[in-house]
Amino acid sequence: MNVLQLSTNENRQSPEACNPSLWAVGGGKGGVGKSIVSLNLAYWLAKLGHKVVLVDADLGGANLHTLLGIKFVQHTLSDYLDKKVDSLNRIAIDTPVPGLRMICGASDIVGLANPKYAQKMKLMKAMSMLEAEHLILDLGAGTDYNTLDFFLYCTYKVVVTTPQPTALQNGYGFIKSALYRAISREFGRNFRLESLIKRATGQDADQPIATMDELIQGFAEVDENYAERLKAIISDFQLYLISNMVKKDKDCKASEIIRTVCQKYLNLEHITLLGNIPYDSQIEECVARMNPAFMTNTKSQSALEFYQLVNSVIKESSHPEKVNDMTPTA
Ligand SMILES: Nc1ncnc2c1ncn2[C@@H]1O[C@H](COP(=O)(O)OP(=O)(O)OP(=O)(O)O)[C@@H](O)[C@H]1O
Ligand SMILES: [Mg+2]
């Protein structure tokens, strides 16, 4: 593998350090690499001179800090939700990486694993006012409402998958759950629409609705305006897909498969394939040793891909002038 000489800009001055771009990194299946992807995105953004806050939003099993080599955590999200700390900026701790701060999760607090919807929205609003340019939320596995609500709140919704069929299934299932959560929150209080949504989400097995076209048709039969609003929600639903741990060329098709299925059954048209991260044994070894060296090792197989991914992230986010166009040289 070629040695990478990655261009970085550690002394870059930040013209605007508030109103961060909100990125959520999710995906239905556990262990597909959501945390590794979140961490590397955050790391490379910081390395390119951006102010970044990485948030461990896995309320059920927060441990992202250990991947960064941080062993003792003084403040977590629970201190903020318990009102022990009045500002999120105060619990955003410095990390060994300049420009990168982190908010640790709070899996130790039982009650926190189930905050109310309003509490979550308040938290997200506070996060969106943090002094940073990018906020990256590492989400937990599964499709519980907390995970979906954090995911839906973020402007940039990233889904990580691996080429395994189960990961593809779970990735699609996660996207479907997130979309239907958004639809339910909008229309769930209308009895007739709610029963249609139930048929589309498998909660009424007697009269299944298999595709989004059928659901739109059902909405239109209730009222054409509902159908139009439903179409608008679908059209606004933008996604970014990353395939992780790819080993062979054909593995790179993983995201493409999810995109095709999402187009066919959910009518989602705005899906961007953000990149393919190769399987890299160094990542596994460093994680096992709780040593974050895999990020500083620019010779690793995955470094070039993460670097390119981050440049795409910068292009996509609301700071297009910050794109670093100095590509790594072989
Ligand atoms: N590109 C990669 N190459 C090799 N190993 C990887 C790669 N990405 C992730 N891994 C391995 O997979 C493990 C799981 O990754 P990670 O913890 O990021 O998954 P996750 O999706 O966040 O899991 P969870 O749902 O439990 O939070 C890591 O500990 C690491 O060993
Ligand atoms: Mg994780």
Short mmCIF file of C-alpha atoms and ligand atoms in Angstrom, two decimals:
data_model
loop_
_atom_site.label_atom_id
_atom_site.label_comp_id
_atom_site.label_asym_id
_atom_site.label_seq_id
_atom_site.Cartn_x
_atom_site.Cartn_y
_atom_site.Cartn_z
CA MET A 1 0.00 0.00 0.00
CA ASN A 2 1.27 3.44 -0.86
CA VAL A 3 2.33 5.78 1.86
CA LEU A 4 -0.20 8.58 2.13
CA GLN A 5 0.89 12.10 2.62
CA LEU A 6 -2.32 13.58 3.82
CA SER A 7 -2.69 17.32 3.64
CA THR A 8 -3.91 18.80 6.85
CA ASN A 9 -4.38 22.28 8.11
CA GLU A 10 -4.15 22.25 11.86
CA ASN A 11 -3.74 26.01 12.17
CA ARG A 12 -6.74 26.90 10.04
CA GLN A 13 -8.66 29.79 11.55
CA SER A 14 -12.34 29.16 11.99
CA PRO A 15 -14.40 32.06 10.65
CA GLU A 16 -17.67 30.77 12.04
CA ALA A 17 -17.72 28.51 15.06
CA CYS A 18 -21.42 28.27 15.83
CA ASN A 19 -24.49 26.76 14.19
CA PRO A 20 -22.75 23.46 13.45
CA SER A 21 -23.67 21.10 10.63
CA LEU A 22 -25.44 18.22 12.32
CA TRP A 23 -24.38 14.75 11.23
CA ALA A 24 -25.96 11.58 12.59
CA VAL A 25 -24.28 8.24 12.00
CA GLY A 26 -26.71 5.36 12.32
CA GLY A 27 -27.58 1.97 10.87
CA GLY A 28 -29.74 -0.79 12.18
CA LYS A 29 -27.16 -3.41 12.95
CA GLY A 30 -24.74 -3.52 15.85
CA GLY A 31 -21.04 -3.79 15.09
CA VAL A 32 -21.13 -2.49 11.51
CA GLY A 33 -18.74 0.35 12.38
CA LYS A 34 -20.94 3.34 13.26
CA SER A 35 -18.59 4.38 16.05
CA ILE A 36 -15.45 3.83 14.00
CA VAL A 37 -16.92 5.90 11.16
CA SER A 38 -18.10 8.68 13.53
CA LEU A 39 -14.73 8.81 15.19
CA ASN A 40 -12.78 8.95 11.95
CA LEU A 41 -15.06 11.59 10.45
CA ALA A 42 -14.59 13.69 13.56
CA TYR A 43 -10.87 13.09 13.66
CA TRP A 44 -10.20 14.00 10.03
CA LEU A 45 -12.45 17.05 10.14
CA ALA A 46 -10.49 18.29 13.16
CA LYS A 47 -7.23 17.45 11.43
CA LEU A 48 -8.34 19.64 8.52
CA GLY A 49 -8.78 22.52 10.95
CA HIS A 50 -12.50 22.31 11.66
CA LYS A 51 -14.00 22.64 15.11
CA VAL A 52 -15.80 19.42 15.84
CA VAL A 53 -17.84 17.97 18.68
CA LEU A 54 -18.32 14.22 18.68
CA VAL A 55 -21.35 13.09 20.67
CA ASP A 56 -21.85 9.62 22.01
CA ALA A 57 -25.59 9.39 21.49
CA ASP A 58 -25.75 5.66 22.17
CA LEU A 59 -27.84 5.98 25.31
CA GLY A 60 -27.90 2.26 25.86
CA GLY A 61 -24.17 1.51 25.67
CA ALA A 62 -22.02 4.60 25.59
CA ASN A 63 -18.35 3.77 25.21
CA LEU A 64 -17.09 5.93 22.37
CA HIS A 65 -14.63 7.72 24.67
CA THR A 66 -12.71 4.47 25.16
CA LEU A 67 -12.01 4.39 21.41
CA LEU A 68 -10.36 7.78 21.82
CA GLY A 69 -8.21 6.50 24.66
CA ILE A 70 -10.15 8.48 27.30
CA LYS A 71 -10.51 6.32 30.39
CA PHE A 72 -12.10 8.59 32.99
CA VAL A 73 -15.03 10.81 32.16
CA GLN A 74 -15.91 13.64 34.51
CA HIS A 75 -19.11 14.87 32.87
CA THR A 76 -21.61 13.09 30.67
CA LEU A 77 -24.89 13.91 28.97
CA SER A 78 -26.70 12.90 32.14
CA ASP A 79 -25.13 15.81 34.06
CA TYR A 80 -26.76 18.13 31.55
CA LEU A 81 -30.13 16.38 31.59
CA ASP A 82 -30.06 16.25 35.40
CA LYS A 83 -29.29 19.98 35.34
CA LYS A 84 -26.05 19.48 37.27
CA VAL A 85 -24.33 21.36 34.46
CA ASP A 86 -26.15 24.23 32.78
CA SER A 87 -24.26 24.32 29.50
CA LEU A 88 -23.45 21.58 27.01
CA ASN A 89 -20.24 23.42 26.18
CA ARG A 90 -19.04 22.58 29.68
CA ILE A 91 -19.46 18.82 29.22
CA ALA A 92 -17.85 18.87 25.79
CA ILE A 93 -14.44 17.72 26.97
CA ASP A 94 -11.19 18.19 25.15
CA THR A 95 -9.69 15.11 23.51
CA PRO A 96 -6.09 14.34 22.60
CA VAL A 97 -6.94 15.62 19.08
CA PRO A 98 -6.72 19.44 18.75
CA GLY A 99 -10.03 20.90 17.56
CA LEU A 100 -11.99 17.81 18.55
CA ARG A 101 -14.15 17.82 21.66
CA MET A 102 -16.43 15.08 22.78
CA ILE A 103 -19.64 14.71 24.76
CA CYS A 104 -19.72 11.38 26.46
CA GLY A 105 -22.85 9.30 26.68
CA ALA A 106 -24.55 8.29 29.85
CA SER A 107 -25.31 4.61 29.80
CA ASP A 108 -24.93 4.52 33.59
CA ILE A 109 -28.17 6.44 34.11
CA VAL A 110 -31.14 4.14 33.78
CA GLY A 111 -33.77 6.87 33.38
CA LEU A 112 -31.83 8.63 30.69
CA ALA A 113 -32.14 5.72 28.31
CA ASN A 114 -35.74 6.79 27.86
CA PRO A 115 -36.02 10.57 27.72
CA LYS A 116 -39.31 12.13 26.62
CA TYR A 117 -39.67 13.50 23.08
CA ALA A 118 -39.63 17.12 24.26
CA GLN A 119 -36.51 16.44 26.34
CA LYS A 120 -34.75 14.99 23.30
CA MET A 121 -35.68 17.94 21.14
CA LYS A 122 -34.46 20.33 23.84
CA LEU A 123 -31.20 18.44 23.99
CA MET A 124 -30.78 18.51 20.22
CA LYS A 125 -31.56 22.21 20.12
CA ALA A 126 -28.90 22.85 22.75
CA MET A 127 -26.47 20.72 20.77
CA SER A 128 -27.15 22.66 17.62
CA MET A 129 -26.00 25.80 19.46
CA LEU A 130 -22.65 24.37 20.49
CA GLU A 131 -19.50 26.23 19.58
CA ALA A 132 -18.46 24.02 16.70
CA GLU A 133 -18.66 23.76 12.95
CA HIS A 134 -19.59 20.09 12.86
CA LEU A 135 -21.46 17.99 15.34
CA ILE A 136 -21.26 14.26 14.81
CA LEU A 137 -23.68 11.99 16.63
CA ASP A 138 -22.69 8.38 17.00
CA LEU A 139 -25.98 6.50 17.38
CA GLY A 140 -26.64 3.15 18.98
CA ALA A 141 -27.80 0.05 17.13
CA GLY A 142 -31.46 -0.71 16.58
CA THR A 143 -34.53 1.30 15.77
CA ASP A 144 -35.76 2.56 19.13
CA TYR A 145 -37.41 5.96 19.12
CA ASN A 146 -34.46 7.71 20.80
CA THR A 147 -32.12 6.61 18.05
CA LEU A 148 -34.59 7.47 15.30
CA ASP A 149 -35.42 10.89 16.77
CA PHE A 150 -31.77 11.88 17.04
CA PHE A 151 -31.24 10.63 13.50
CA LEU A 152 -34.23 12.55 12.14
CA TYR A 153 -33.23 15.78 13.85
CA CYS A 154 -29.88 15.91 12.06
CA THR A 155 -29.63 17.53 8.66
CA TYR A 156 -27.10 15.00 7.42
CA LYS A 157 -28.27 11.45 7.93
CA VAL A 158 -25.58 8.82 7.44
CA VAL A 159 -26.32 5.09 7.40
CA VAL A 160 -23.43 2.66 7.80
CA THR A 161 -23.70 -0.88 6.51
CA THR A 162 -21.41 -3.77 5.79
CA PRO A 163 -21.76 -6.09 2.78
CA GLN A 164 -23.31 -8.88 4.88
CA PRO A 165 -26.93 -9.62 3.85
CA THR A 166 -28.10 -9.19 7.45
CA ALA A 167 -26.46 -5.75 7.62
CA LEU A 168 -28.12 -4.76 4.35
CA GLN A 169 -31.48 -5.92 5.66
CA ASN A 170 -31.00 -4.05 8.92
CA GLY A 171 -29.73 -0.96 7.11
CA TYR A 172 -32.86 -0.89 4.96
CA GLY A 173 -35.01 -1.64 8.01
CA PHE A 174 -33.42 1.27 9.86
CA ILE A 175 -34.09 3.68 6.99
CA LYS A 176 -37.68 2.47 6.68
CA SER A 177 -38.23 2.84 10.43
CA ALA A 178 -36.78 6.36 10.40
CA LEU A 179 -38.93 7.42 7.46
CA TYR A 180 -42.08 5.97 9.02
CA ARG A 181 -41.25 7.57 12.36
CA ALA A 182 -41.19 10.92 10.54
CA ILE A 183 -44.46 10.10 8.77
CA SER A 184 -46.13 8.94 12.01
CA ARG A 185 -45.10 12.06 13.87
CA GLU A 186 -46.68 14.13 11.12
CA PHE A 187 -49.90 12.17 10.53
CA GLY A 188 -50.23 9.69 13.41
CA ARG A 189 -52.91 11.69 15.18
CA ASN A 190 -55.32 11.25 12.27
CA PHE A 191 -57.15 7.97 12.88
CA ARG A 192 -57.61 7.03 9.19
CA LEU A 193 -54.05 7.88 8.24
CA GLU A 194 -52.71 6.06 11.29
CA SER A 195 -54.45 2.86 10.24
CA LEU A 196 -52.90 3.16 6.76
CA ILE A 197 -49.45 3.70 8.32
CA LYS A 198 -49.98 0.60 10.46
CA ARG A 199 -50.73 -1.43 7.35
CA ALA A 200 -47.55 -0.13 5.71
CA THR A 201 -45.38 -0.93 8.72
CA GLY A 202 -46.59 -4.48 9.20
CA GLN A 203 -48.69 -3.77 12.29
CA ASP A 204 -51.82 -4.84 10.45
CA ALA A 205 -50.86 -8.06 8.70
CA ASP A 206 -54.35 -8.69 7.30
CA GLN A 207 -54.24 -5.81 4.83
CA PRO A 208 -50.58 -5.10 4.09
CA ILE A 209 -49.48 -2.05 2.14
CA ALA A 210 -46.27 -3.05 0.38
CA THR A 211 -45.01 0.11 -1.28
CA MET A 212 -44.93 3.84 -0.70
CA ASP A 213 -46.96 4.34 -3.89
CA GLU A 214 -49.80 2.36 -2.30
CA LEU A 215 -49.56 4.43 0.88
CA ILE A 216 -49.64 7.67 -1.09
CA GLN A 217 -52.69 6.37 -2.94
CA GLY A 218 -54.35 5.55 0.40
CA PHE A 219 -53.60 9.04 1.72
CA ALA A 220 -54.98 10.58 -1.49
CA GLU A 221 -58.23 8.69 -1.00
CA VAL A 222 -58.59 10.36 2.41
CA ASP A 223 -57.55 13.79 1.13
CA GLU A 224 -55.32 14.83 -1.77
CA ASN A 225 -53.55 17.35 0.49
CA TYR A 226 -52.34 14.59 2.82
CA ALA A 227 -50.85 12.77 -0.17
CA GLU A 228 -49.02 15.92 -1.23
CA ARG A 229 -47.66 16.47 2.29
CA LEU A 230 -46.54 12.85 2.44
CA LYS A 231 -44.72 13.23 -0.87
CA ALA A 232 -42.98 16.33 0.46
CA ILE A 233 -41.72 14.46 3.55
CA ILE A 234 -40.35 11.69 1.34
CA SER A 235 -38.73 14.15 -1.02
CA ASP A 236 -37.06 16.02 1.86
CA PHE A 237 -35.63 12.82 3.31
CA GLN A 238 -31.98 12.88 2.26
CA LEU A 239 -29.55 10.12 3.14
CA TYR A 240 -25.86 9.32 2.89
CA LEU A 241 -24.69 5.72 2.75
CA ILE A 242 -21.32 4.28 3.73
CA SER A 243 -20.27 0.67 3.22
CA ASN A 244 -17.76 -0.39 5.83
CA MET A 245 -15.43 -3.37 6.06
CA VAL A 246 -15.51 -4.04 2.33
CA LYS A 247 -13.14 -6.81 1.29
CA LYS A 248 -13.86 -7.46 -2.37
CA ASP A 249 -14.89 -5.32 -5.32
CA LYS A 250 -18.38 -6.70 -5.29
CA ASP A 251 -18.74 -5.63 -1.62
CA CYS A 252 -18.73 -2.03 -2.87
CA LYS A 253 -22.22 -2.69 -4.24
CA ALA A 254 -23.66 -2.85 -0.69
CA SER A 255 -24.76 0.77 -0.53
CA GLU A 256 -26.01 0.59 -4.11
CA ILE A 257 -28.28 -2.32 -3.16
CA ILE A 258 -29.78 -0.39 -0.25
CA ARG A 259 -30.29 2.65 -2.44
CA THR A 260 -32.10 0.61 -5.09
CA VAL A 261 -34.44 -0.98 -2.55
CA CYS A 262 -35.13 2.40 -0.91
CA GLN A 263 -36.01 3.88 -4.29
CA LYS A 264 -38.28 0.98 -5.17
CA TYR A 265 -40.22 0.57 -1.92
CA LEU A 266 -39.88 3.93 -0.16
CA ASN A 267 -39.71 6.32 -3.15
CA LEU A 268 -36.52 7.86 -1.69
CA GLU A 269 -34.64 9.67 -4.43
CA HIS A 270 -32.04 11.68 -2.51
CA ILE A 271 -29.55 9.04 -1.47
CA THR A 272 -25.84 9.78 -1.83
CA LEU A 273 -23.24 7.03 -1.73
CA LEU A 274 -20.58 8.64 0.43
CA GLY A 275 -17.88 5.99 0.23
CA ASN A 276 -16.57 2.49 0.84
CA ILE A 277 -14.24 1.86 3.76
CA PRO A 278 -12.07 -1.23 3.36
CA TYR A 279 -11.71 -3.86 6.02
CA ASP A 280 -8.53 -2.86 7.84
CA SER A 281 -7.03 -5.27 10.36
CA GLN A 282 -5.19 -2.39 12.05
CA ILE A 283 -8.52 -0.93 13.15
CA GLU A 284 -9.49 -4.15 14.85
CA GLU A 285 -6.12 -4.48 16.56
CA CYS A 286 -6.11 -0.91 17.85
CA VAL A 287 -9.69 -1.17 19.11
CA ALA A 288 -8.82 -4.37 20.94
CA ARG A 289 -5.92 -2.57 22.64
CA MET A 290 -8.04 0.57 23.27
CA ASN A 291 -5.41 2.48 21.39
CA PRO A 292 -6.67 5.08 18.91
CA ALA A 293 -3.46 4.88 16.86
CA PHE A 294 -5.40 3.71 13.80
CA MET A 295 -6.41 7.28 13.18
CA THR A 296 -2.94 8.70 13.25
CA ASN A 297 -1.53 5.95 11.09
CA THR A 298 -1.93 7.44 7.65
CA LYS A 299 -0.42 4.34 6.10
CA SER A 300 -3.40 2.26 7.12
CA GLN A 301 -5.63 0.89 4.37
CA SER A 302 -8.63 2.83 5.56
CA ALA A 303 -6.96 6.23 6.03
CA LEU A 304 -7.19 7.35 2.40
CA GLU A 305 -10.86 6.37 2.23
CA PHE A 306 -11.70 8.20 5.43
CA TYR A 307 -9.81 11.24 4.23
CA GLN A 308 -11.73 11.27 0.95
CA LEU A 309 -14.97 10.69 2.81
CA VAL A 310 -14.33 13.70 5.00
CA ASN A 311 -13.72 15.89 2.00
CA SER A 312 -17.11 14.77 0.66
CA VAL A 313 -18.63 15.55 4.05
CA ILE A 314 -17.19 19.06 3.94
CA LYS A 315 -18.53 19.56 0.43
CA GLU A 316 -21.99 18.37 1.44
CA SER A 317 -22.21 20.38 4.62
CA SER A 318 -23.05 24.01 4.83
CA HIS A 319 -19.44 25.13 4.62
CA PRO A 320 -18.59 24.53 0.96
CA GLU A 321 -15.82 27.12 1.02
CA LYS A 322 -13.93 24.88 3.43
CA VAL A 323 -13.34 22.00 1.02
CA ASN A 324 -9.76 20.88 1.14
CA ASP A 325 -8.96 20.05 -2.46
CA MET A 326 -5.38 18.93 -1.84
CA THR A 327 -5.78 15.22 -2.41
CA PRO A 328 -3.40 12.75 -0.77
CA THR A 329 -0.43 11.96 -2.95
CA ALA A 330 0.91 8.47 -3.47
N1 LIG B 1 -13.09 -0.80 8.51
C1 LIG B 1 -12.90 -1.70 9.49
N2 LIG B 1 -11.95 -2.67 9.36
C2 LIG B 1 -11.77 -3.61 10.32
N3 LIG B 1 -12.46 -3.67 11.44
C3 LIG B 1 -13.41 -2.75 11.63
C4 LIG B 1 -13.69 -1.71 10.68
N4 LIG B 1 -14.71 -0.95 11.15
C5 LIG B 1 -15.05 -1.48 12.33
N5 LIG B 1 -14.28 -2.56 12.63
C6 LIG B 1 -14.37 -3.45 13.80
O1 LIG B 1 -15.73 -3.64 14.12
C7 LIG B 1 -15.93 -3.40 15.51
C8 LIG B 1 -17.29 -2.74 15.67
O2 LIG B 1 -17.19 -1.39 15.22
P1 LIG B 1 -18.03 -0.26 15.93
O3 LIG B 1 -17.90 -0.33 17.40
O4 LIG B 1 -17.69 0.99 15.26
O5 LIG B 1 -19.49 -0.75 15.51
P2 LIG B 1 -20.87 -0.06 15.91
O6 LIG B 1 -21.71 -0.14 14.69
O7 LIG B 1 -20.63 1.26 16.49
O8 LIG B 1 -21.39 -1.07 17.01
P3 LIG B 1 -22.53 -0.79 18.11
O9 LIG B 1 -23.83 -0.91 17.38
O10 LIG B 1 -22.34 -1.90 19.09
O11 LIG B 1 -22.32 0.56 18.69
C9 LIG B 1 -14.77 -2.51 15.95
O12 LIG B 1 -14.47 -2.74 17.27
C10 LIG B 1 -13.67 -2.92 15.04
O13 LIG B 1 -12.98 -4.00 15.64
MG MG B 2 -21.09 2.11 18.35
#
